[in-house]
């Protein structure tokens, strides 16, 4: 089973959550999944845009109270 | 230090890093080179002063607008990758000690450009081995950093030399390595100059770009007179030219009022700002209004008892109770103790104009 990695960027404002996500994804392999939990609503726009640019897949995006949770599947190549 | 070009995709296809600010010029510059078959990737530097992002997220009135990061938007329109680099710490040296000085406010544009070109190409901060770097600079567009005599300086001092290509004004400059080697066709570059934006807009139109961002002034808060005033005030009140990330974030938010050199108030102007300031509650003495709806005020510095009474009166002045005889204000001390003060809101005539920092 593929390992799920996690990243907590709550309290950070855009573009920092995207930067942290980008830097974390850099170390992951093709098919690995990263769960990002954020609080700035700006990520609702920025993280999917960043994923589209780099070819990664947004598997899920859930808003829970003040948290926004993304599941991203890393694509390489 | 010299750039180490290493084309990874194919031996003939050259790789370029385009500095992408999110504005039109860098978008056009990247597009012009992309259309010549060069493998272009975008690089965006986050200095902490960028107008992008933060403030849109903080201020509630901006929330209704679509919040897009323009650099990401540009990359998506162009179909290129975008790498956002956090340079907050390193950039401090540029802001605090710019070798070439400041522009109209505290914007060290020339040193900033040199820094960014160097990082992208020479230091190869991304480790991706680019053959050259592209910027959207236009000769004569900005009074300091984009002049005929400063453009060669950026190339030279960044270490990029003739691997720095400015596609929008290339015809006004000597041919660079990418042009001489035929990696790009000089005839298909441009000769824009001066402050007239019409050529850029026409080129944008020809590419079918319509919804691009047009930031007024510059790409960062350092060009903003009010912001620069607040930063200068921070330095002079502390007696040291320094800052950390929270300092520069807080300068973007609220009214800044300094009744005396040893303390300053940051008063939230609306709900979004109050929420943002609330994130700093544990680190500052802060005030809230009890009897009326009002702002959250952070007190930066070392206020004494009288100062806190004045702070309470100022906070009351910006509450719904500004015309009331008395407003009840809570002072939250760093120890966690909460003290209630009943004060008369400060009248507009009592609020000294000189207290308003950056106004
Ligand atoms: S406006 Fe700001 S980001 Fe742009 S070149 Fe000047 S200092 Fe750098």
CSV table of C-alpha atoms and ligand atoms in Angstrom, one decimal:
chain,number,residue,atom,x,y,z
A,1,UNK,CA,0.0,0.0,0.0
A,2,UNK,CA,1.3,3.5,-0.9
A,3,UNK,CA,2.4,5.5,2.1
A,4,UNK,CA,0.5,8.7,2.8
A,5,UNK,CA,2.5,11.7,3.8
A,6,UNK,CA,1.2,14.6,5.7
A,7,UNK,CA,1.9,18.3,5.7
A,8,UNK,CA,0.3,20.9,8.1
A,9,UNK,CA,0.4,24.4,6.8
A,10,UNK,CA,-2.4,25.8,9.0
A,11,UNK,CA,-1.8,29.5,10.0
A,12,UNK,CA,0.3,30.2,6.8
A,13,UNK,CA,-1.1,32.5,4.2
A,14,UNK,CA,-0.7,32.0,0.5
A,15,UNK,CA,1.6,31.6,-1.2
A,16,UNK,CA,3.4,29.9,1.7
A,17,UNK,CA,1.1,26.8,1.7
A,18,UNK,CA,1.8,26.3,-2.0
A,19,UNK,CA,5.6,26.7,-1.5
A,20,UNK,CA,5.6,24.2,1.4
A,21,UNK,CA,3.5,21.7,-0.7
A,22,UNK,CA,5.8,22.1,-3.7
A,23,UNK,CA,9.0,21.6,-1.5
A,24,UNK,CA,7.5,18.5,0.1
A,25,UNK,CA,6.3,17.0,-3.2
A,26,UNK,CA,9.8,17.4,-4.6
A,27,UNK,CA,10.9,14.6,-2.3
A,28,UNK,CA,8.1,12.2,-3.1
A,29,UNK,CA,7.9,9.5,-5.7
A,30,UNK,CA,5.4,8.9,-8.5
A,31,UNK,CA,2.1,7.7,-7.1
A,32,UNK,CA,2.8,8.7,-3.5
A,33,UNK,CA,0.0,10.6,-1.8
A,34,UNK,CA,0.4,13.8,0.2
A,35,UNK,CA,-2.3,15.1,2.6
A,36,UNK,CA,-2.1,18.8,3.2
A,37,UNK,CA,-4.1,20.6,5.9
A,38,UNK,CA,-4.4,24.3,5.5
A,39,UNK,CA,-6.4,27.2,6.8
A,40,UNK,CA,-6.0,30.0,4.3
A,41,UNK,CA,-8.9,29.9,1.8
A,42,UNK,CA,-6.5,31.0,-0.9
A,43,UNK,CA,-5.3,27.4,-1.1
A,44,UNK,CA,-8.7,26.4,-2.6
A,45,UNK,CA,-7.5,28.2,-5.7
A,46,UNK,CA,-3.7,28.0,-5.5
A,47,UNK,CA,-3.1,24.3,-4.7
A,48,UNK,CA,-5.3,22.9,-7.6
A,49,UNK,CA,-3.7,25.5,-9.9
A,50,UNK,CA,-0.2,24.4,-8.8
A,51,UNK,CA,-1.2,20.7,-9.3
A,52,UNK,CA,-2.6,21.3,-12.7
A,53,UNK,CA,0.6,23.1,-13.8
A,54,UNK,CA,2.8,20.2,-12.6
A,55,UNK,CA,0.5,17.3,-13.5
A,56,UNK,CA,-0.2,16.1,-10.0
A,57,UNK,CA,-3.7,14.9,-9.2
A,58,UNK,CA,-6.0,16.4,-6.6
A,59,UNK,CA,-7.7,13.3,-5.2
A,60,UNK,CA,-9.8,15.1,-2.7
A,61,UNK,CA,-10.5,18.6,-1.3
A,62,UNK,CA,-12.6,18.8,1.9
A,63,UNK,CA,-13.5,21.8,4.0
A,64,UNK,CA,-13.9,21.1,7.7
A,65,UNK,CA,-14.8,24.0,9.9
A,66,UNK,CA,-11.7,26.2,9.5
A,67,UNK,CA,-9.5,23.5,8.0
A,68,UNK,CA,-9.1,22.7,4.3
A,69,UNK,CA,-7.8,19.2,3.5
A,70,UNK,CA,-6.2,18.2,0.2
A,71,UNK,CA,-5.1,14.8,-0.9
A,72,UNK,CA,-2.6,15.0,-3.7
A,73,UNK,CA,-1.2,12.2,-5.8
A,74,UNK,CA,2.2,12.9,-7.1
A,75,UNK,CA,2.9,12.4,-10.8
A,76,UNK,CA,6.4,12.3,-12.1
A,77,UNK,CA,7.5,12.6,-15.7
B,1,UNK,CA,30.6,31.2,-10.3
B,2,UNK,CA,29.5,30.4,-13.8
B,3,UNK,CA,26.3,29.0,-15.1
B,4,UNK,CA,26.4,25.3,-16.0
B,5,UNK,CA,24.1,24.8,-18.9
B,6,UNK,CA,22.9,21.3,-19.2
B,7,UNK,CA,20.1,20.7,-21.5
B,8,UNK,CA,18.3,17.7,-20.1
B,9,UNK,CA,15.4,17.2,-22.6
B,10,UNK,CA,17.4,17.1,-25.9
B,11,UNK,CA,20.8,18.2,-26.8
B,12,UNK,CA,19.5,21.0,-29.1
B,13,UNK,CA,16.5,22.2,-27.1
B,14,UNK,CA,17.7,25.0,-24.8
B,15,UNK,CA,16.3,25.5,-21.3
B,16,UNK,CA,15.4,28.9,-20.0
B,17,UNK,CA,14.3,30.2,-16.6
B,18,UNK,CA,11.7,33.0,-16.9
B,19,UNK,CA,11.3,35.3,-13.9
B,20,UNK,CA,7.5,35.4,-13.5
B,21,UNK,CA,6.1,38.1,-11.4
B,22,UNK,CA,2.5,37.6,-12.3
B,23,UNK,CA,2.3,40.8,-14.3
B,24,UNK,CA,2.0,41.2,-18.0
B,25,UNK,CA,5.6,42.0,-19.1
B,26,UNK,CA,7.2,38.8,-17.7
B,27,UNK,CA,4.3,36.8,-19.1
B,28,UNK,CA,4.9,38.2,-22.6
B,29,UNK,CA,8.6,37.8,-22.3
B,30,UNK,CA,8.3,34.1,-21.5
B,31,UNK,CA,5.7,33.6,-24.2
B,32,UNK,CA,7.9,35.2,-26.9
B,33,UNK,CA,10.7,32.8,-26.1
B,34,UNK,CA,8.4,29.8,-25.6
B,35,UNK,CA,7.1,30.3,-29.1
B,36,UNK,CA,10.6,29.9,-30.4
B,37,UNK,CA,10.8,26.3,-29.2
B,38,UNK,CA,12.8,26.9,-26.1
B,39,UNK,CA,12.0,24.8,-23.0
B,40,UNK,CA,10.8,27.6,-20.6
B,41,UNK,CA,10.2,27.2,-16.9
B,42,UNK,CA,8.9,29.9,-14.6
B,43,UNK,CA,10.6,31.0,-11.4
B,44,UNK,CA,8.8,33.2,-8.9
B,45,UNK,CA,10.5,34.6,-5.8
B,46,UNK,CA,8.6,35.1,-2.6
B,47,UNK,CA,10.3,37.9,-0.7
B,48,UNK,CA,7.6,38.4,2.0
B,49,UNK,CA,6.8,41.8,0.5
B,50,UNK,CA,5.0,40.5,-2.6
B,51,UNK,CA,1.5,42.0,-3.1
B,52,UNK,CA,0.3,38.6,-4.2
B,53,UNK,CA,-1.6,36.4,-1.8
B,54,UNK,CA,-1.6,37.6,1.7
B,55,UNK,CA,-3.5,40.8,1.8
B,56,UNK,CA,-6.2,39.4,-0.4
B,57,UNK,CA,-6.6,36.7,2.1
B,58,UNK,CA,-6.6,39.0,5.1
B,59,UNK,CA,-9.0,41.7,4.1
B,60,UNK,CA,-12.6,40.5,4.1
B,61,UNK,CA,-13.6,43.0,1.5
B,62,UNK,CA,-11.1,41.4,-0.9
B,63,UNK,CA,-12.4,38.0,-0.3
B,64,UNK,CA,-15.3,38.2,-2.7
B,65,UNK,CA,-12.9,38.7,-5.5
B,66,UNK,CA,-11.5,35.7,-7.1
B,67,UNK,CA,-8.3,35.0,-5.3
B,68,UNK,CA,-5.8,33.8,-7.8
B,69,UNK,CA,-2.1,33.8,-7.5
B,70,UNK,CA,-1.2,35.7,-10.7
B,71,UNK,CA,2.2,33.9,-11.1
B,72,UNK,CA,0.4,30.5,-11.1
B,73,UNK,CA,-2.2,31.9,-13.4
B,74,UNK,CA,0.4,33.1,-15.9
B,75,UNK,CA,2.2,29.7,-15.8
B,76,UNK,CA,-1.0,27.9,-16.5
B,77,UNK,CA,-1.9,30.2,-19.4
B,78,UNK,CA,1.5,29.6,-20.9
B,79,UNK,CA,1.5,25.9,-20.1
B,80,UNK,CA,4.8,26.1,-18.3
B,81,UNK,CA,6.0,24.8,-14.9
B,82,UNK,CA,6.3,27.4,-12.1
B,83,UNK,CA,8.7,27.1,-9.2
B,84,UNK,CA,8.0,29.4,-6.3
B,85,UNK,CA,11.1,30.0,-4.2
B,86,UNK,CA,10.9,31.2,-0.6
B,87,UNK,CA,13.7,33.8,-0.3
B,88,UNK,CA,12.4,35.6,2.8
B,89,UNK,CA,15.5,35.3,4.8
B,90,UNK,CA,18.1,35.9,2.1
B,91,UNK,CA,16.2,38.9,0.8
B,92,UNK,CA,16.6,40.7,4.1
B,93,UNK,CA,20.1,41.7,3.1
B,94,UNK,CA,18.8,43.2,-0.1
B,95,UNK,CA,16.2,45.3,1.7
B,96,UNK,CA,18.5,46.4,4.6
B,97,UNK,CA,21.7,47.1,2.7
B,98,UNK,CA,21.1,47.6,-1.0
B,99,UNK,CA,24.3,48.4,-2.7
B,100,UNK,CA,22.6,50.5,-5.3
B,101,UNK,CA,20.2,52.2,-2.9
B,102,UNK,CA,16.4,52.6,-3.0
B,103,UNK,CA,13.9,53.8,-5.6
B,104,UNK,CA,11.2,56.3,-4.7
B,105,UNK,CA,10.3,54.4,-1.5
B,106,UNK,CA,12.1,51.5,0.2
B,107,UNK,CA,12.2,49.5,-3.0
B,108,UNK,CA,15.7,48.3,-3.8
B,109,UNK,CA,14.8,47.4,-7.3
B,110,UNK,CA,18.2,47.3,-8.9
B,111,UNK,CA,19.7,45.0,-6.2
B,112,UNK,CA,16.5,43.0,-6.2
B,113,UNK,CA,16.8,42.3,-10.0
B,114,UNK,CA,20.4,41.4,-9.6
B,115,UNK,CA,19.6,39.0,-6.8
B,116,UNK,CA,16.8,37.3,-8.6
B,117,UNK,CA,18.6,36.8,-11.9
B,118,UNK,CA,21.6,35.5,-9.9
B,119,UNK,CA,19.5,33.1,-8.0
B,120,UNK,CA,17.6,31.7,-11.0
B,121,UNK,CA,20.6,31.2,-13.3
B,122,UNK,CA,24.0,31.4,-11.6
B,123,UNK,CA,23.2,30.0,-8.2
B,124,UNK,CA,20.8,27.7,-10.0
B,125,UNK,CA,18.7,27.6,-6.8
B,126,UNK,CA,16.4,25.0,-8.3
B,127,UNK,CA,19.3,22.8,-9.5
B,128,UNK,CA,17.7,22.5,-12.9
B,129,UNK,CA,20.6,23.7,-15.1
B,130,UNK,CA,19.2,26.5,-17.3
B,131,UNK,CA,21.0,27.8,-20.3
B,132,UNK,CA,19.7,31.3,-19.9
B,133,UNK,CA,17.3,33.5,-18.1
B,134,UNK,CA,14.5,35.7,-19.3
B,135,UNK,CA,13.0,38.8,-17.7
B,136,UNK,CA,10.2,41.1,-18.8
B,137,UNK,CA,12.3,44.2,-18.3
B,138,UNK,CA,11.8,47.1,-20.8
B,139,UNK,CA,14.5,49.8,-21.2
B,140,UNK,CA,13.3,53.1,-19.8
B,141,UNK,CA,10.2,51.7,-18.1
B,142,UNK,CA,11.3,52.3,-14.5
B,143,UNK,CA,13.3,55.3,-13.4
B,144,UNK,CA,16.0,53.3,-11.7
B,145,UNK,CA,16.2,49.6,-12.4
B,146,UNK,CA,15.1,49.6,-16.1
B,147,UNK,CA,17.4,52.3,-17.6
B,148,UNK,CA,19.7,51.9,-20.5
B,149,UNK,CA,22.7,52.3,-18.2
B,150,UNK,CA,21.4,50.0,-15.4
B,151,UNK,CA,20.3,47.1,-17.6
B,152,UNK,CA,23.9,46.0,-18.4
B,153,UNK,CA,24.7,46.4,-14.7
B,154,UNK,CA,22.1,43.8,-13.8
B,155,UNK,CA,23.5,41.4,-16.4
B,156,UNK,CA,27.1,41.9,-15.1
B,157,UNK,CA,26.5,42.0,-11.3
B,158,UNK,CA,24.1,39.0,-11.3
B,159,UNK,CA,26.8,37.0,-13.0
B,160,UNK,CA,24.5,36.1,-15.8
B,161,UNK,CA,26.4,38.2,-18.3
B,162,UNK,CA,25.1,37.7,-21.8
B,163,UNK,CA,22.9,34.8,-20.7
B,164,UNK,CA,20.3,37.3,-19.6
B,165,UNK,CA,17.7,37.9,-22.3
B,166,UNK,CA,15.1,40.6,-22.3
B,167,UNK,CA,12.9,39.6,-25.2
B,168,UNK,CA,10.7,42.7,-25.0
B,169,UNK,CA,13.5,45.2,-25.5
B,170,UNK,CA,16.2,43.0,-27.0
B,171,UNK,CA,16.5,45.3,-30.1
B,172,UNK,CA,17.7,48.1,-27.9
B,173,UNK,CA,20.5,46.1,-26.4
B,174,UNK,CA,23.5,44.2,-27.8
B,175,UNK,CA,22.8,40.7,-28.9
B,176,UNK,CA,23.1,38.2,-26.1
B,177,UNK,CA,24.4,34.6,-26.2
B,178,UNK,CA,21.0,33.0,-26.9
B,179,UNK,CA,20.7,35.4,-29.9
B,180,UNK,CA,24.2,34.9,-31.2
B,181,UNK,CA,24.1,31.2,-30.9
B,182,UNK,CA,20.8,31.1,-32.6
B,183,UNK,CA,18.9,29.5,-29.7
B,184,UNK,CA,16.4,32.3,-30.3
B,185,UNK,CA,15.8,34.4,-33.4
B,186,UNK,CA,16.6,38.0,-32.6
B,187,UNK,CA,14.4,39.1,-35.4
B,188,UNK,CA,11.4,37.7,-33.5
B,189,UNK,CA,12.2,39.7,-30.4
B,190,UNK,CA,11.1,43.3,-29.7
B,191,UNK,CA,12.4,46.8,-29.2
B,192,UNK,CA,10.0,48.2,-26.7
B,193,UNK,CA,11.2,51.2,-24.6
B,194,UNK,CA,9.8,53.8,-22.3
B,195,UNK,CA,6.7,53.9,-20.1
B,196,UNK,CA,4.2,53.5,-22.9
B,197,UNK,CA,2.2,50.3,-22.2
B,198,UNK,CA,0.5,50.2,-25.6
B,199,UNK,CA,3.0,47.9,-27.3
B,200,UNK,CA,2.7,45.4,-24.5
B,201,UNK,CA,-1.1,45.6,-24.6
B,202,UNK,CA,-1.0,45.1,-28.4
B,203,UNK,CA,1.3,42.1,-28.1
B,204,UNK,CA,-1.0,40.6,-25.3
B,205,UNK,CA,-3.9,41.1,-27.6
B,206,UNK,CA,-2.1,39.3,-30.5
B,207,UNK,CA,-1.5,36.3,-28.1
B,208,UNK,CA,-5.1,36.4,-27.0
B,209,UNK,CA,-4.3,37.3,-23.4
B,210,UNK,CA,-7.1,39.3,-21.9
B,211,UNK,CA,-7.5,38.7,-18.2
B,212,UNK,CA,-3.9,39.6,-17.2
B,213,UNK,CA,-3.1,41.4,-13.9
B,214,UNK,CA,-2.0,45.0,-14.1
B,215,UNK,CA,-0.5,45.9,-10.8
B,216,UNK,CA,-0.2,49.6,-10.2
B,217,UNK,CA,3.3,50.7,-9.2
B,218,UNK,CA,5.5,47.8,-8.6
B,219,UNK,CA,5.3,44.1,-7.8
B,220,UNK,CA,5.9,44.6,-4.1
B,221,UNK,CA,4.9,46.5,-1.0
B,222,UNK,CA,8.3,48.2,-0.9
B,223,UNK,CA,7.2,50.6,-3.7
B,224,UNK,CA,4.2,51.6,-1.6
B,225,UNK,CA,4.7,54.9,0.2
B,226,UNK,CA,2.5,54.1,3.2
B,227,UNK,CA,4.1,50.7,3.6
B,228,UNK,CA,7.6,52.1,3.4
B,229,UNK,CA,6.7,54.7,6.0
B,230,UNK,CA,5.7,52.0,8.4
B,231,UNK,CA,8.8,50.0,7.8
B,232,UNK,CA,11.0,53.1,8.3
B,233,UNK,CA,9.1,53.8,11.5
B,234,UNK,CA,9.7,50.3,12.7
B,235,UNK,CA,13.4,50.7,12.2
B,236,UNK,CA,13.6,54.1,13.9
B,237,UNK,CA,11.5,53.2,16.9
B,238,UNK,CA,13.6,50.1,17.5
B,239,UNK,CA,16.9,51.8,16.8
B,240,UNK,CA,17.9,49.0,14.6
B,241,UNK,CA,17.3,48.3,10.9
B,242,UNK,CA,16.0,44.8,11.0
B,243,UNK,CA,12.8,42.8,10.7
B,244,UNK,CA,11.4,39.3,10.8
B,245,UNK,CA,8.6,37.8,8.8
B,246,UNK,CA,5.9,38.6,11.3
B,247,UNK,CA,7.0,42.3,11.4
B,248,UNK,CA,6.6,42.7,7.7
B,249,UNK,CA,3.3,40.8,7.7
B,250,UNK,CA,1.9,43.0,10.4
B,251,UNK,CA,2.8,46.2,8.5
B,252,UNK,CA,0.4,45.1,5.8
B,253,UNK,CA,-2.5,45.0,8.2
B,254,UNK,CA,-4.6,47.6,10.2
B,255,UNK,CA,-4.1,51.2,11.2
B,256,UNK,CA,-0.7,51.8,12.7
B,257,UNK,CA,-0.8,54.5,15.4
B,258,UNK,CA,2.3,55.5,17.4
B,259,UNK,CA,1.4,57.9,20.3
B,260,UNK,CA,5.0,57.7,21.6
B,261,UNK,CA,8.3,56.2,20.5
B,262,UNK,CA,8.1,53.3,22.9
B,263,UNK,CA,4.9,51.8,21.7
B,264,UNK,CA,2.6,51.5,18.7
B,265,UNK,CA,-0.9,50.3,18.2
B,266,UNK,CA,-2.1,48.1,15.3
B,267,UNK,CA,-5.9,48.5,15.1
B,268,UNK,CA,-7.9,46.1,12.9
B,269,UNK,CA,-10.0,47.9,10.3
B,270,UNK,CA,-12.5,45.2,9.6
B,271,UNK,CA,-13.3,41.6,10.5
B,272,UNK,CA,-10.8,39.9,8.3
B,273,UNK,CA,-8.0,42.0,9.8
B,274,UNK,CA,-9.2,41.5,13.3
B,275,UNK,CA,-9.1,37.7,12.7
B,276,UNK,CA,-5.7,37.9,11.3
B,277,UNK,CA,-4.4,40.0,14.3
B,278,UNK,CA,-6.1,37.6,16.6
B,279,UNK,CA,-3.4,35.1,15.5
B,280,UNK,CA,-0.9,37.3,17.3
B,281,UNK,CA,-2.8,37.6,20.6
B,282,UNK,CA,-0.5,35.5,22.7
B,283,UNK,CA,2.5,37.6,21.7
B,284,UNK,CA,1.2,41.1,22.3
B,285,UNK,CA,-0.7,43.0,24.9
B,286,UNK,CA,-4.0,43.5,23.1
B,287,UNK,CA,-7.3,45.3,23.6
B,288,UNK,CA,-10.9,44.5,22.7
B,289,UNK,CA,-14.1,46.4,23.2
B,290,UNK,CA,-16.7,44.9,25.5
B,291,UNK,CA,-19.7,47.3,25.5
B,292,UNK,CA,-19.7,47.9,21.7
B,293,UNK,CA,-18.6,46.1,18.6
B,294,UNK,CA,-15.0,47.2,17.9
B,295,UNK,CA,-11.6,46.4,16.6
B,296,UNK,CA,-8.8,44.2,18.0
B,297,UNK,CA,-5.8,46.3,18.8
B,298,UNK,CA,-2.3,44.9,19.3
B,299,UNK,CA,0.2,47.0,21.3
B,300,UNK,CA,3.7,46.6,20.1
B,301,UNK,CA,6.3,47.9,22.5
B,302,UNK,CA,6.4,48.6,26.3
B,303,UNK,CA,3.3,50.6,27.3
B,304,UNK,CA,2.8,51.8,30.9
B,305,UNK,CA,-0.5,52.2,32.6
B,306,UNK,CA,-1.2,55.7,31.2
B,307,UNK,CA,-0.3,54.4,27.7
B,308,UNK,CA,-2.8,51.6,28.1
B,309,UNK,CA,-5.6,54.1,29.0
B,310,UNK,CA,-4.8,56.1,25.9
B,311,UNK,CA,-4.7,52.8,23.9
B,312,UNK,CA,-8.1,51.9,25.2
B,313,UNK,CA,-9.4,55.4,24.2
B,314,UNK,CA,-8.0,55.0,20.7
B,315,UNK,CA,-9.5,51.5,20.4
B,316,UNK,CA,-12.9,52.9,21.6
B,317,UNK,CA,-12.6,55.6,18.9
B,318,UNK,CA,-12.6,53.0,16.2
B,319,UNK,CA,-15.5,51.0,17.8
B,320,UNK,CA,-19.2,51.4,17.2
B,321,UNK,CA,-19.2,53.4,20.5
B,322,UNK,CA,-17.1,56.2,19.1
B,323,UNK,CA,-19.8,58.7,19.9
B,324,UNK,CA,-20.8,57.2,23.3
B,325,UNK,CA,-19.8,58.8,26.6
B,326,UNK,CA,-18.1,55.7,27.8
B,327,UNK,CA,-16.8,52.5,26.2
B,328,UNK,CA,-15.8,49.4,28.1
B,329,UNK,CA,-12.4,48.0,26.9
B,330,UNK,CA,-10.6,44.9,27.9
B,331,UNK,CA,-6.8,44.9,28.2
B,332,UNK,CA,-5.3,41.5,27.8
B,333,UNK,CA,-1.9,41.4,29.4
B,334,UNK,CA,0.8,39.0,28.4
B,335,UNK,CA,0.5,37.2,31.7
B,336,UNK,CA,-3.0,36.3,30.7
B,337,UNK,CA,-4.6,38.7,33.1
B,338,UNK,CA,-7.5,40.7,31.8
B,339,UNK,CA,-8.3,44.2,33.0
B,340,UNK,CA,-11.5,46.2,32.2
B,341,UNK,CA,-11.2,49.9,31.5
B,342,UNK,CA,-14.1,52.3,31.1
B,343,UNK,CA,-12.9,55.1,28.9
B,344,UNK,CA,-14.2,58.0,26.8
B,345,UNK,CA,-13.4,57.4,23.2
B,346,UNK,CA,-10.7,59.7,21.9
B,347,UNK,CA,-12.2,62.5,19.8
B,348,UNK,CA,-10.9,63.0,16.2
B,349,UNK,CA,-9.2,66.3,17.3
B,350,UNK,CA,-7.3,64.5,20.1
B,351,UNK,CA,-5.9,62.0,17.6
B,352,UNK,CA,-2.7,63.7,16.5
B,353,UNK,CA,-2.1,63.3,12.8
B,354,UNK,CA,1.6,62.7,13.5
B,355,UNK,CA,0.7,59.5,15.4
B,356,UNK,CA,-0.7,57.9,12.2
B,357,UNK,CA,2.2,55.9,10.8
B,358,UNK,CA,2.4,55.7,7.0
B,359,UNK,CA,-0.8,57.6,6.6
C,1,LIG,S1,9.2,46.4,-7.1
C,1,LIG,FE1,9.9,45.1,-5.4
C,1,LIG,S2,10.0,43.0,-6.3
C,1,LIG,FE2,9.8,44.4,-8.0
C,1,LIG,S3,12.0,44.8,-8.6
C,1,LIG,FE3,11.4,46.4,-7.1
C,1,LIG,S4,12.1,45.7,-5.1
C,1,LIG,FE4,12.0,43.9,-6.5
